CSV table of C-alpha atoms in Angstrom, one decimal:
chain,number,residue,atom,x,y,z
U,1,MET,CA,-9.6,3.0,24.3
U,2,SER,CA,-13.3,2.5,23.4
U,3,HIS,CA,-15.4,4.6,21.0
U,4,VAL,CA,-17.1,6.1,24.0
U,5,THR,CA,-13.7,7.5,25.3
U,6,SER,CA,-13.0,8.8,21.8
U,7,ILE,CA,-16.4,10.6,21.7
U,8,SER,CA,-16.0,12.1,25.2
U,9,ARG,CA,-12.5,13.3,24.2
U,10,VAL,CA,-14.0,15.0,21.1
U,11,HIS,CA,-16.9,16.5,23.1
U,12,SER,CA,-14.6,17.9,25.8
U,13,GLY,CA,-12.5,19.5,23.0
U,14,TYR,CA,-15.7,21.1,21.6
U,15,ALA,CA,-16.9,22.4,25.0
U,16,SER,CA,-13.6,24.2,25.7
U,17,HIS,CA,-13.7,25.6,22.1
U,18,ASN,CA,-17.1,27.0,22.7
U,19,ASN,CA,-16.4,28.4,26.2
U,20,GLY,CA,-18.8,26.1,28.0
U,21,GLU,CA,-21.7,26.5,25.5
U,22,GLU,CA,-24.0,23.6,24.9
U,23,LEU,CA,-23.3,21.3,21.9
U,24,ASN,CA,-25.2,21.8,18.7
U,25,THR,CA,-27.8,18.9,18.7
U,26,GLY,CA,-30.0,17.4,16.0
U,27,THR,CA,-32.1,14.3,15.4
U,28,VAL,CA,-31.7,11.2,13.3
U,29,VAL,CA,-34.5,11.2,10.6
U,30,ALA,CA,-33.3,8.3,8.4
U,31,VAL,CA,-31.0,5.3,8.5
U,32,ARG,CA,-30.0,3.4,5.4
U,33,GLY,CA,-27.2,1.0,6.1
U,34,SER,CA,-24.1,3.2,6.8
U,35,ILE,CA,-25.8,6.4,5.6
U,36,VAL,CA,-27.7,8.4,8.2
U,37,ASP,CA,-29.7,11.6,7.7
U,38,ALA,CA,-29.9,14.1,10.6
U,39,ARG,CA,-31.9,17.2,11.1
U,40,PHE,CA,-30.6,20.3,12.9
U,41,TYR,CA,-32.6,23.3,13.8
U,42,GLY,CA,-29.7,25.4,14.9
U,43,CYS,CA,-26.6,26.0,12.7
U,44,LEU,CA,-25.9,23.2,10.2
U,45,PRO,CA,-22.6,21.3,10.8
U,46,GLU,CA,-19.9,21.8,8.2
U,47,ARG,CA,-18.8,19.1,5.7
U,48,GLN,CA,-16.3,16.6,7.1
U,49,SER,CA,-17.5,17.5,10.7
U,50,SER,CA,-17.6,14.6,13.1
U,51,LEU,CA,-21.0,13.9,14.7
U,52,THR,CA,-21.9,11.4,17.4
U,53,VAL,CA,-25.1,9.6,18.3
U,54,GLU,CA,-25.2,8.4,21.9
U,55,GLY,CA,-27.4,5.3,22.2
U,56,GLU,CA,-26.8,1.8,23.6
U,57,GLN,CA,-23.8,1.6,21.1
U,58,PRO,CA,-22.3,5.0,20.3
U,59,VAL,CA,-22.1,5.8,16.6
U,60,ILE,CA,-19.6,8.1,15.0
U,61,LEU,CA,-20.7,9.9,11.8
U,62,GLU,CA,-19.2,12.3,9.3
U,63,VAL,CA,-21.1,14.9,7.4
U,64,ILE,CA,-20.9,14.1,3.6
U,65,THR,CA,-23.4,16.6,2.1
U,66,HIS,CA,-26.1,19.1,3.0
U,67,LEU,CA,-29.5,18.0,1.7
U,68,ASP,CA,-31.4,21.3,2.6
U,69,GLU,CA,-31.2,24.1,5.1
U,70,HIS,CA,-31.9,21.8,8.1
U,71,THR,CA,-30.7,18.3,7.0
U,72,VAL,CA,-27.3,16.7,6.6
U,73,ARG,CA,-26.5,13.3,5.1
U,74,CYS,CA,-23.7,11.5,7.0
U,75,LEU,CA,-21.5,8.4,6.6
U,76,ALA,CA,-21.2,6.1,9.6
U,77,PHE,CA,-17.7,5.0,10.7
U,78,THR,CA,-19.1,2.5,13.2
U,79,THR,CA,-21.9,0.0,13.0
U,80,THR,CA,-25.4,1.5,12.9
U,81,LYS,CA,-26.9,-1.6,14.5
U,82,GLY,CA,-29.6,-0.4,17.0
U,83,LEU,CA,-29.7,3.1,15.6
U,84,LYS,CA,-33.3,4.5,15.3
U,85,ARG,CA,-35.1,7.6,14.1
U,86,GLY,CA,-35.4,10.2,16.8
U,87,PHE,CA,-32.0,9.5,18.4
U,88,LYS,CA,-30.1,12.7,19.5
U,89,VAL,CA,-27.1,13.7,17.3
U,90,TYR,CA,-24.3,15.9,18.7
U,91,ASP,CA,-22.1,18.1,16.5
U,92,CYS,CA,-18.5,17.9,17.6
U,93,ASP,CA,-17.5,21.0,15.5
U,94,ALA,CA,-14.3,19.3,14.4
U,95,THR,CA,-13.1,16.6,12.0
U,96,VAL,CA,-11.9,13.2,13.2
U,97,THR,CA,-8.5,13.5,14.8
U,98,VAL,CA,-5.9,10.8,15.5
U,99,PRO,CA,-2.8,10.7,17.8
U,100,VAL,CA,0.7,11.2,16.2
U,101,GLY,CA,4.3,10.9,17.4
U,102,ASP,CA,6.8,8.4,18.8
U,103,ALA,CA,4.2,6.8,21.1
U,104,LEU,CA,2.6,5.2,18.1
U,105,LEU,CA,5.7,3.1,17.3
U,106,GLY,CA,5.2,-0.7,17.8
U,107,ARG,CA,1.4,-0.3,18.1
U,108,MET,CA,-1.6,-1.3,16.1
U,109,PHE,CA,-4.6,1.1,15.6
U,110,ASN,CA,-8.0,1.4,14.0
U,111,MET,CA,-9.3,4.3,11.9
U,112,PHE,CA,-9.8,6.5,14.9
U,113,GLY,CA,-6.2,6.1,16.1
U,114,GLU,CA,-7.5,3.8,19.0
U,115,PRO,CA,-5.1,1.0,19.9
U,116,ILE,CA,-6.5,-2.5,19.0
U,117,ASP,CA,-3.5,-4.5,20.3
U,118,ASP,CA,-4.5,-4.8,24.0
U,119,LYS,CA,-1.5,-2.9,25.2
U,120,GLY,CA,-3.3,0.0,26.9
U,121,ASP,CA,-3.9,3.7,25.8
U,122,ILE,CA,-1.4,5.9,23.9
U,123,ALA,CA,0.6,8.3,26.0
U,124,THR,CA,0.4,11.4,23.8
U,125,ASP,CA,-1.8,14.5,23.7
U,126,HIS,CA,-0.7,15.5,20.2
U,127,VAL,CA,-3.5,14.9,17.7
U,128,GLU,CA,-4.0,15.9,14.1
U,129,SER,CA,-7.0,16.0,11.8
U,130,ILE,CA,-7.1,13.1,9.3
U,131,TYR,CA,-7.7,15.7,6.5
U,132,GLN,CA,-4.6,17.5,5.6
U,133,SER,CA,-3.9,19.4,2.4
U,134,SER,CA,-1.4,18.0,0.0
U,135,THR,CA,2.2,19.4,0.0
U,136,SER,CA,2.5,22.7,-1.8
U,137,LEU,CA,4.7,22.6,-4.9
U,138,HIS,CA,7.5,24.8,-3.5
U,139,LEU,CA,8.2,22.3,-0.7
U,140,TYR,CA,8.7,19.3,-3.1
U,141,HIS,CA,12.1,17.8,-3.2
U,142,PRO,CA,13.0,17.6,-6.9
U,143,GLN,CA,16.0,15.3,-6.7
U,144,GLN,CA,15.3,11.8,-7.9
U,145,GLU,CA,16.8,9.0,-5.8
U,146,ILE,CA,16.4,5.3,-5.7
U,147,GLN,CA,15.2,3.4,-2.6
U,148,PHE,CA,16.9,0.0,-2.8
U,149,THR,CA,14.9,-2.9,-1.3
U,150,GLY,CA,17.4,-5.9,-1.4
U,151,ILE,CA,15.0,-7.8,-3.8
U,152,LYS,CA,16.9,-8.6,-7.0
U,153,ALA,CA,14.1,-8.4,-9.6
U,154,ILE,CA,12.7,-5.1,-8.2
U,155,ASP,CA,16.1,-3.3,-7.8
U,156,LEU,CA,17.2,-4.4,-11.3
U,157,LEU,CA,14.1,-3.9,-13.5
U,158,ALA,CA,11.7,-1.7,-11.5
U,159,PRO,CA,13.7,0.4,-9.0
U,160,ILE,CA,11.5,2.3,-6.5
U,161,GLU,CA,11.8,6.1,-6.2
U,162,ARG,CA,12.5,7.6,-2.8
U,163,GLY,CA,9.4,9.6,-2.1
U,164,GLY,CA,7.6,7.9,-4.9
U,165,LYS,CA,4.8,5.5,-5.3
U,166,ALA,CA,5.2,1.9,-6.4
U,167,GLY,CA,2.3,-0.5,-7.3
U,168,LEU,CA,2.2,-4.2,-6.7
U,169,PHE,CA,-0.3,-5.5,-9.3
U,170,GLY,CA,-1.6,-9.0,-9.1
U,171,GLY,CA,-4.7,-11.2,-8.8
U,172,ALA,CA,-5.6,-13.3,-5.7
U,173,GLY,CA,-2.9,-15.6,-4.4
U,174,VAL,CA,0.2,-14.5,-6.3
U,175,GLY,CA,2.1,-13.2,-3.3
U,176,LYS,CA,1.4,-9.5,-2.9
U,177,THR,CA,1.2,-9.6,0.9
U,178,VAL,CA,4.3,-11.9,1.3
U,179,LEU,CA,6.3,-9.4,-0.9
U,180,ILE,CA,5.0,-6.5,1.3
U,181,MET,CA,6.1,-8.3,4.5
U,182,GLU,CA,9.6,-8.9,3.1
U,183,LEU,CA,9.8,-5.2,2.0
U,184,ILE,CA,8.9,-4.0,5.5
U,185,ARG,CA,11.6,-6.3,7.0
U,186,ASN,CA,14.3,-5.2,4.5
U,187,MET,CA,13.5,-1.5,4.7
U,188,VAL,CA,13.5,-1.3,8.5
U,189,THR,CA,16.7,-3.4,8.9
U,190,GLN,CA,18.6,-1.6,6.1
U,191,HIS,CA,17.3,2.0,6.4
U,192,GLU,CA,16.8,3.7,9.8
U,193,GLY,CA,13.3,4.9,9.0
U,194,VAL,CA,9.8,4.2,10.1
U,195,SER,CA,7.5,1.7,8.5
U,196,LEU,CA,3.8,2.4,8.5
U,197,PHE,CA,1.5,-0.4,7.4
U,198,CYS,CA,-2.0,0.5,6.3
U,199,GLY,CA,-4.4,-2.4,5.9
U,200,ILE,CA,-7.5,-1.5,4.0
U,201,GLY,CA,-10.2,-4.2,3.9
U,202,GLU,CA,-7.7,-6.7,5.4
U,203,ARG,CA,-8.8,-10.1,6.8
U,204,ASN,CA,-8.4,-10.4,10.5
U,205,ARG,CA,-6.2,-13.5,10.0
U,206,GLU,CA,-3.8,-11.6,7.8
U,207,ALA,CA,-3.5,-8.7,10.3
U,208,VAL,CA,-2.6,-11.1,13.1
U,209,GLU,CA,-0.1,-13.0,10.9
U,210,LEU,CA,1.5,-9.8,9.8
U,211,TYR,CA,1.8,-8.5,13.4
U,212,LYS,CA,3.4,-11.7,14.6
U,213,GLU,CA,5.8,-11.7,11.6
U,214,ILE,CA,6.9,-8.1,12.1
U,215,LYS,CA,7.4,-8.8,15.8
U,216,ASN,CA,9.4,-12.0,15.1
U,217,ALA,CA,11.6,-10.1,12.6
U,218,GLY,CA,12.5,-7.7,15.4
U,219,VAL,CA,11.3,-4.6,13.5
U,220,LEU,CA,8.1,-3.9,15.4
U,221,ASP,CA,9.7,-1.0,17.4
U,222,ASN,CA,10.0,1.0,14.2
U,223,THR,CA,6.6,0.1,12.7
U,224,VAL,CA,3.1,1.5,13.1
U,225,MET,CA,0.1,-0.6,11.9
U,226,VAL,CA,-3.3,0.9,11.0
U,227,PHE,CA,-6.2,-1.3,10.0
U,228,GLY,CA,-9.7,-0.8,8.6
U,229,GLN,CA,-10.7,-4.4,8.6
U,230,MET,CA,-12.9,-6.3,6.1
U,231,ASN,CA,-15.8,-6.6,8.6
U,232,GLU,CA,-15.9,-2.9,9.4
U,233,PRO,CA,-18.4,-0.5,7.7
U,234,PRO,CA,-17.3,1.0,4.4
U,235,GLY,CA,-16.8,4.4,6.0
U,236,ALA,CA,-14.0,3.1,8.2
U,237,ARG,CA,-12.3,1.3,5.2
U,238,PHE,CA,-12.8,4.5,3.1
U,239,ARG,CA,-11.0,6.8,5.6
U,240,VAL,CA,-8.4,4.5,7.2
U,241,ALA,CA,-5.8,5.6,4.5
U,242,HIS,CA,-6.3,9.2,5.6
U,243,THR,CA,-5.5,8.2,9.2
U,244,ALA,CA,-2.3,6.4,8.1
U,245,LEU,CA,-1.2,9.3,6.0
U,246,THR,CA,-1.7,11.8,8.8
U,247,MET,CA,0.6,9.7,11.1
U,248,ALA,CA,3.2,9.3,8.3
U,249,GLU,CA,3.2,13.1,7.5
U,250,TYR,CA,4.0,13.9,11.2
U,251,PHE,CA,7.1,11.6,11.1
U,252,ARG,CA,8.2,13.2,7.8
U,253,ASP,CA,7.4,16.9,8.5
U,254,GLU,CA,8.0,17.2,12.3
U,255,GLN,CA,10.6,14.6,12.9
U,256,ARG,CA,12.3,14.8,9.5
U,257,ARG,CA,12.4,11.0,9.1
U,258,ASP,CA,11.9,8.9,6.0
U,259,VAL,CA,8.7,6.8,6.1
U,260,LEU,CA,7.9,3.6,4.2
U,261,LEU,CA,4.1,3.5,3.8
U,262,LEU,CA,2.8,0.2,2.7
U,263,ILE,CA,-0.9,0.0,1.7
U,264,ASP,CA,-2.6,-3.4,1.3
U,265,ASN,CA,-4.9,-3.1,-0.6
U,266,ILE,CA,-5.6,0.1,-2.5
U,267,PHE,CA,-8.3,-1.6,-4.5
U,268,ARG,CA,-10.3,-2.1,-1.3
U,269,PHE,CA,-10.2,1.7,-0.8
U,270,VAL,CA,-11.8,2.1,-4.3
U,271,GLN,CA,-14.3,-0.7,-3.4
U,272,ALA,CA,-15.2,1.0,-0.1
U,273,GLY,CA,-15.7,4.3,-2.1
U,274,ALA,CA,-18.0,2.4,-4.5
U,275,GLU,CA,-20.1,1.1,-1.6
U,276,VAL,CA,-20.4,4.6,-0.1
U,277,SER,CA,-21.3,6.1,-3.4
U,278,GLY,CA,-24.0,3.4,-3.9
U,279,LEU,CA,-25.5,4.0,-0.5
U,280,MET,CA,-25.5,7.7,-1.1
U,281,GLY,CA,-27.7,7.1,-4.2
U,282,LYS,CA,-25.2,8.5,-6.7
U,283,ILE,CA,-25.2,7.4,-10.3
U,284,ASN,CA,-22.5,4.9,-11.0
U,285,SER,CA,-19.8,5.2,-13.7
U,286,ARG,CA,-18.2,2.5,-15.9
U,287,LEU,CA,-18.3,-1.1,-14.5
U,288,GLY,CA,-20.3,0.1,-11.4
U,289,TYR,CA,-17.5,2.3,-10.0
U,290,GLN,CA,-18.2,5.7,-8.4
U,291,SER,CA,-18.1,8.7,-10.7
U,292,THR,CA,-15.7,10.4,-8.2
U,293,LEU,CA,-13.1,7.5,-8.4
U,294,GLY,CA,-10.3,9.7,-9.9
U,295,SER,CA,-10.6,12.6,-7.4
U,296,GLU,CA,-10.9,10.3,-4.3
U,297,LEU,CA,-7.8,8.4,-5.3
U,298,ALA,CA,-5.9,11.6,-6.0
U,299,ASP,CA,-6.8,12.9,-2.5
U,300,ILE,CA,-4.7,10.0,-1.1
U,301,GLU,CA,-1.9,9.8,-3.7
U,302,GLU,CA,-1.1,13.5,-3.8
U,303,ARG,CA,-0.2,13.5,-0.1
U,304,ILE,CA,2.5,10.9,-0.6
U,305,CYS,CA,5.7,12.7,-1.7
U,306,SER,CA,9.3,13.7,-0.9
U,307,THR,CA,9.9,17.1,0.7
U,308,GLN,CA,13.0,18.9,2.0
U,309,ASN,CA,12.3,17.5,5.5
U,310,GLY,CA,12.0,13.8,4.5
U,311,ALA,CA,10.2,11.4,2.3
U,312,ILE,CA,7.1,9.1,2.3
U,313,THR,CA,7.8,6.3,0.0
U,314,SER,CA,4.7,4.2,-0.7
U,315,ILE,CA,4.3,0.7,-1.9
U,316,GLN,CA,0.8,-0.2,-2.7
U,317,ALA,CA,-0.7,-3.6,-3.4
U,318,VAL,CA,-3.3,-3.4,-6.1
U,319,TYR,CA,-5.7,-6.3,-6.5
U,320,VAL,CA,-6.4,-6.8,-10.3
U,321,PRO,CA,-10.0,-8.0,-10.7
U,322,ALA,CA,-10.1,-11.2,-12.8
U,323,ASP,CA,-6.5,-10.3,-13.9
U,324,ASP,CA,-8.0,-7.5,-16.1
U,325,PHE,CA,-5.5,-4.6,-16.3
U,326,THR,CA,-8.0,-2.4,-18.1
U,327,ASP,CA,-10.3,-2.3,-15.0
U,328,PRO,CA,-10.9,1.5,-14.1
U,329,ALA,CA,-9.6,1.0,-10.6
U,330,VAL,CA,-6.3,-0.4,-11.9
U,331,THR,CA,-5.9,2.2,-14.7
U,332,HIS,CA,-6.6,5.2,-12.3
U,333,THR,CA,-4.0,3.8,-9.9
U,334,PHE,CA,-1.4,3.4,-12.6
U,335,ALA,CA,-1.5,7.1,-13.4
U,336,HIS,CA,0.0,8.0,-10.0
U,337,LEU,CA,2.8,5.5,-9.9
U,338,SER,CA,6.6,5.9,-10.6
U,339,SER,CA,7.2,2.1,-10.5
U,340,PHE,CA,4.9,-0.8,-11.3
U,341,ILE,CA,5.6,-4.4,-10.2
U,342,VAL,CA,3.4,-6.9,-11.9
U,343,LEU,CA,3.0,-10.3,-10.3
U,344,SER,CA,2.5,-13.2,-12.7
U,345,ARG,CA,0.3,-16.2,-12.0
U,346,GLU,CA,2.3,-18.2,-14.6
U,347,ARG,CA,5.6,-17.6,-12.7
U,348,ALA,CA,3.9,-18.5,-9.4
U,349,SER,CA,2.7,-21.8,-10.9
U,350,GLN,CA,6.3,-22.5,-12.0
U,351,GLY,CA,7.5,-21.9,-8.5
U,352,LEU,CA,9.6,-18.8,-9.5
U,353,TYR,CA,9.2,-16.6,-6.4
U,354,PRO,CA,8.9,-13.7,-6.1
U,355,ALA,CA,6.5,-14.2,-9.0
U,356,ILE,CA,7.4,-10.8,-10.6
U,357,ASP,CA,6.6,-10.5,-14.3
U,358,LEU,CA,10.1,-9.5,-15.5
U,359,LEU,CA,8.9,-8.2,-18.9
U,360,ASN,CA,5.8,-6.2,-17.8
U,361,SER,CA,7.3,-4.6,-14.7
U,362,GLY,CA,9.1,-1.3,-15.0
U,363,SER,CA,9.9,2.1,-13.5
U,364,LYS,CA,10.5,5.6,-14.7
U,365,MET,CA,13.7,5.5,-12.5
U,366,LEU,CA,15.3,3.0,-14.9
U,367,SER,CA,17.2,5.5,-17.0
U,368,PRO,CA,21.0,6.0,-17.4
U,369,HIS,CA,21.2,9.4,-15.5
U,370,ILE,CA,19.5,7.9,-12.4
U,371,THR,CA,20.6,4.3,-12.1
U,372,GLY,CA,23.9,4.7,-14.0
U,373,LYS,CA,24.8,3.5,-17.5
U,374,LYS,CA,25.9,0.0,-16.6
U,375,HIS,CA,22.7,-0.8,-14.6
U,376,TYR,CA,20.5,0.5,-17.4
U,377,LYS,CA,22.4,-1.4,-20.1
U,378,ILE,CA,22.3,-4.7,-18.2
U,379,ALA,CA,18.5,-4.3,-17.4
U,380,GLN,CA,17.8,-3.7,-21.1
U,381,LYS,CA,19.9,-6.8,-22.1
U,382,VAL,CA,18.0,-8.9,-19.5
U,383,LYS,CA,14.6,-7.8,-20.9
U,384,GLN,CA,15.9,-8.3,-24.5
U,385,THR,CA,17.0,-11.9,-23.7
U,386,LEU,CA,13.8,-12.7,-21.9
U,387,SER,CA,11.7,-11.2,-24.7
U,388,GLN,CA,13.6,-13.4,-27.2
U,389,TYR,CA,12.8,-16.5,-25.1
U,390,GLU,CA,9.1,-15.5,-24.9
U,391,GLU,CA,8.9,-15.3,-28.7
U,392,LEU,CA,10.6,-18.8,-29.1
U,393,LYS,CA,8.3,-20.6,-26.6
U,394,ASP,CA,5.7,-21.5,-29.2
U,395,ILE,CA,8.4,-23.0,-31.5
U,396,ILE,CA,10.0,-24.9,-28.6
U,397,SER,CA,6.6,-26.4,-27.5
U,398,MET,CA,5.8,-27.5,-31.1
U,399,LEU,CA,9.1,-28.6,-32.6
U,400,GLY,CA,11.5,-28.8,-29.6
U,401,MET,CA,14.8,-27.1,-28.8
U,402,GLU,CA,16.7,-29.0,-31.4
U,403,GLU,CA,15.1,-27.1,-34.2
U,404,LEU,CA,16.4,-23.7,-33.0
U,405,SER,CA,19.6,-22.2,-34.3
U,406,THR,CA,22.7,-22.3,-32.0
U,407,ASP,CA,22.3,-18.6,-31.2
U,408,ASP,CA,18.7,-19.0,-30.3
U,409,GLN,CA,19.5,-22.1,-28.1
U,410,LYS,CA,22.1,-20.1,-26.2
U,411,ALA,CA,19.6,-17.2,-25.7
U,412,VAL,CA,16.9,-19.6,-24.3
U,413,GLN,CA,19.4,-21.2,-21.9
U,414,ARG,CA,20.6,-17.8,-20.7
U,415,ALA,CA,17.0,-16.5,-20.3
U,416,ARG,CA,16.1,-19.6,-18.2
U,417,ARG,CA,19.2,-19.0,-16.1
U,418,LEU,CA,18.3,-15.3,-15.7
U,419,GLU,CA,14.7,-16.2,-14.6
U,420,ARG,CA,16.1,-18.6,-11.9
U,421,PHE,CA,18.8,-16.1,-10.8
U,422,LEU,CA,16.1,-13.5,-10.2
U,423,THR,CA,14.2,-15.8,-7.8
U,424,GLN,CA,15.1,-15.2,-4.1
U,425,PRO,CA,14.4,-16.8,-0.7
U,426,PHE,CA,12.6,-14.5,1.7
U,427,GLU,CA,13.2,-14.2,5.4
U,428,VAL,CA,9.4,-14.2,6.0
U,429,THR,CA,8.9,-17.5,4.2
U,430,GLN,CA,11.8,-19.3,5.8
U,431,GLN,CA,9.4,-21.4,8.0
U,432,PHE,CA,7.7,-22.8,4.8
U,433,THR,CA,10.7,-23.2,2.5
U,434,GLY,CA,13.5,-24.0,5.0
U,435,LYS,CA,15.8,-21.6,3.1
U,436,LYS,CA,17.3,-18.7,4.9
U,437,GLY,CA,16.3,-15.3,3.5
U,438,LYS,CA,18.8,-13.3,1.3
U,439,ALA,CA,18.9,-9.6,0.6
U,440,VAL,CA,21.2,-8.7,-2.3
U,441,ASP,CA,22.7,-5.3,-3.1
U,442,VAL,CA,22.0,-3.8,-6.5
U,443,GLN,CA,25.7,-4.2,-7.6
U,444,GLY,CA,25.5,-7.9,-6.9
U,445,VAL,CA,22.4,-8.3,-9.1
U,446,VAL,CA,23.9,-6.3,-12.0
U,447,ASP,CA,27.2,-8.2,-11.9
U,448,GLY,CA,25.4,-11.6,-11.7
U,449,CYS,CA,23.1,-10.8,-14.7
U,450,GLU,CA,26.0,-9.5,-16.7
U,451,ARG,CA,28.0,-12.7,-16.1
U,452,ILE,CA,25.0,-14.9,-17.1
U,453,ILE,CA,24.4,-12.9,-20.3
U,454,GLN,CA,28.1,-13.2,-21.3
U,455,GLY,CA,27.8,-17.0,-21.1
U,456,GLU,CA,30.0,-17.5,-18.0
U,457,PHE,CA,27.3,-19.9,-16.5
U,458,ASP,CA,26.3,-21.8,-19.7
U,459,GLU,CA,27.9,-25.0,-18.4
U,460,ILE,CA,26.4,-24.7,-14.9
U,461,SER,CA,23.0,-26.3,-14.3
U,462,GLU,CA,20.2,-23.8,-14.2
U,463,HIS,CA,18.9,-25.4,-10.9
U,464,LYS,CA,22.0,-24.1,-9.1
U,465,LEU,CA,20.9,-20.5,-9.8
U,466,TYR,CA,17.4,-21.1,-8.3
U,467,MET,CA,16.7,-19.5,-5.0
U,468,ILE,CA,20.1,-18.1,-4.3
U,469,GLY,CA,21.4,-14.7,-3.2
U,470,ASN,CA,24.6,-13.5,-4.9
U,471,ILE,CA,25.8,-15.3,-8.1
U,472,GLU,CA,28.9,-16.7,-6.2
U,473,GLU,CA,26.5,-19.1,-4.4
U,474,ALA,CA,25.9,-21.0,-7.7
U,475,ILE,CA,29.6,-21.7,-8.1
U,476,GLN,CA,30.0,-22.8,-4.5
């Protein structure tokens, strides 16, 4: 479906709404990149109203602010190439709407809910506005449950909350997207839910690779993919998360299904907001970010929750600029999360994949009354052993292992075995590694770590624990 079809659909909706009256029209008076000013002499369009400019290439706008009694400032969702002053602007008297329902499964969409996978139009008349209010407090589901992923390091040390938000933090090239692809595969094959992937500022190459990977894994029929690609205007990248959330909320509220919402990358949402803010001429805040960063992020995050009907569980990749965790975009995102999974460049360089930083990752779900006493106790012992190894690394590099006490030597050996046991081959990387992917249940992880800490594997080479599933594979 082209943008023209989308516009005509919106216009026909407006015409019927106004009993055949003519559309409210205005004129383009200024164009600055993706920001367009339009003058109306009739009634002024409301904020968040969708406007269209019909020229050689139709342009879809959204009203951001009222400048005076006749002029609105708008954000363009499509390219403004060829747009000139004097062009006619039509008020659609409605916000941007997107299709929802089962017809979306197995398909790929842009911000407008238009298919971009060359498989034809969507067979549904059910559409919803991309702007929905967050769930009221009395509908929240207060019970805390864990959503297991089959990934050892996550399930043991940073369990994900059902209906909660987990962040994947890491710089460029440490494996955020690969981990997200494996999570999609595991979640759809283990839990009979819907996976919804939202790509904000994705490279076209990554989108195509992900589509093929999901298709090859046989989980495409339960997956919806929405992309605001890197080459699209900042407006499209800024609003694509709202589109994905509207689709996810329909599955949760109307069909009472659990939804796994994966966002890659939430930092690009913040970046698009900073671009929009700069184009609007607003004064920047710290490090060049927009002053409205906190509220814009909250608009998205507060819509992700667990209700009595179902749950939207979100896993969000967060790019960390220059590996600086004090960056405002990172600290604002942290505030919304129930689990945080930090990816380490050092572990990636050692070939320990997934490259999860075992000491700095964590979750509010890791407590005795939620995970159980045994799980909690073993997780704490694992962190304690790894922390001891971290403290001894400087001594080992200067003086060697021989200078350590017998107890310290044992702790180091067990920590190295734990590090290797918490690596795991992924199904999505099988073509590169030649190793078949393994998903491990949480009981298998807890038992394996307990046996290593107790010294049962002290005589077994640490290499045998590398890239395995359950601990029994090391013995075999």
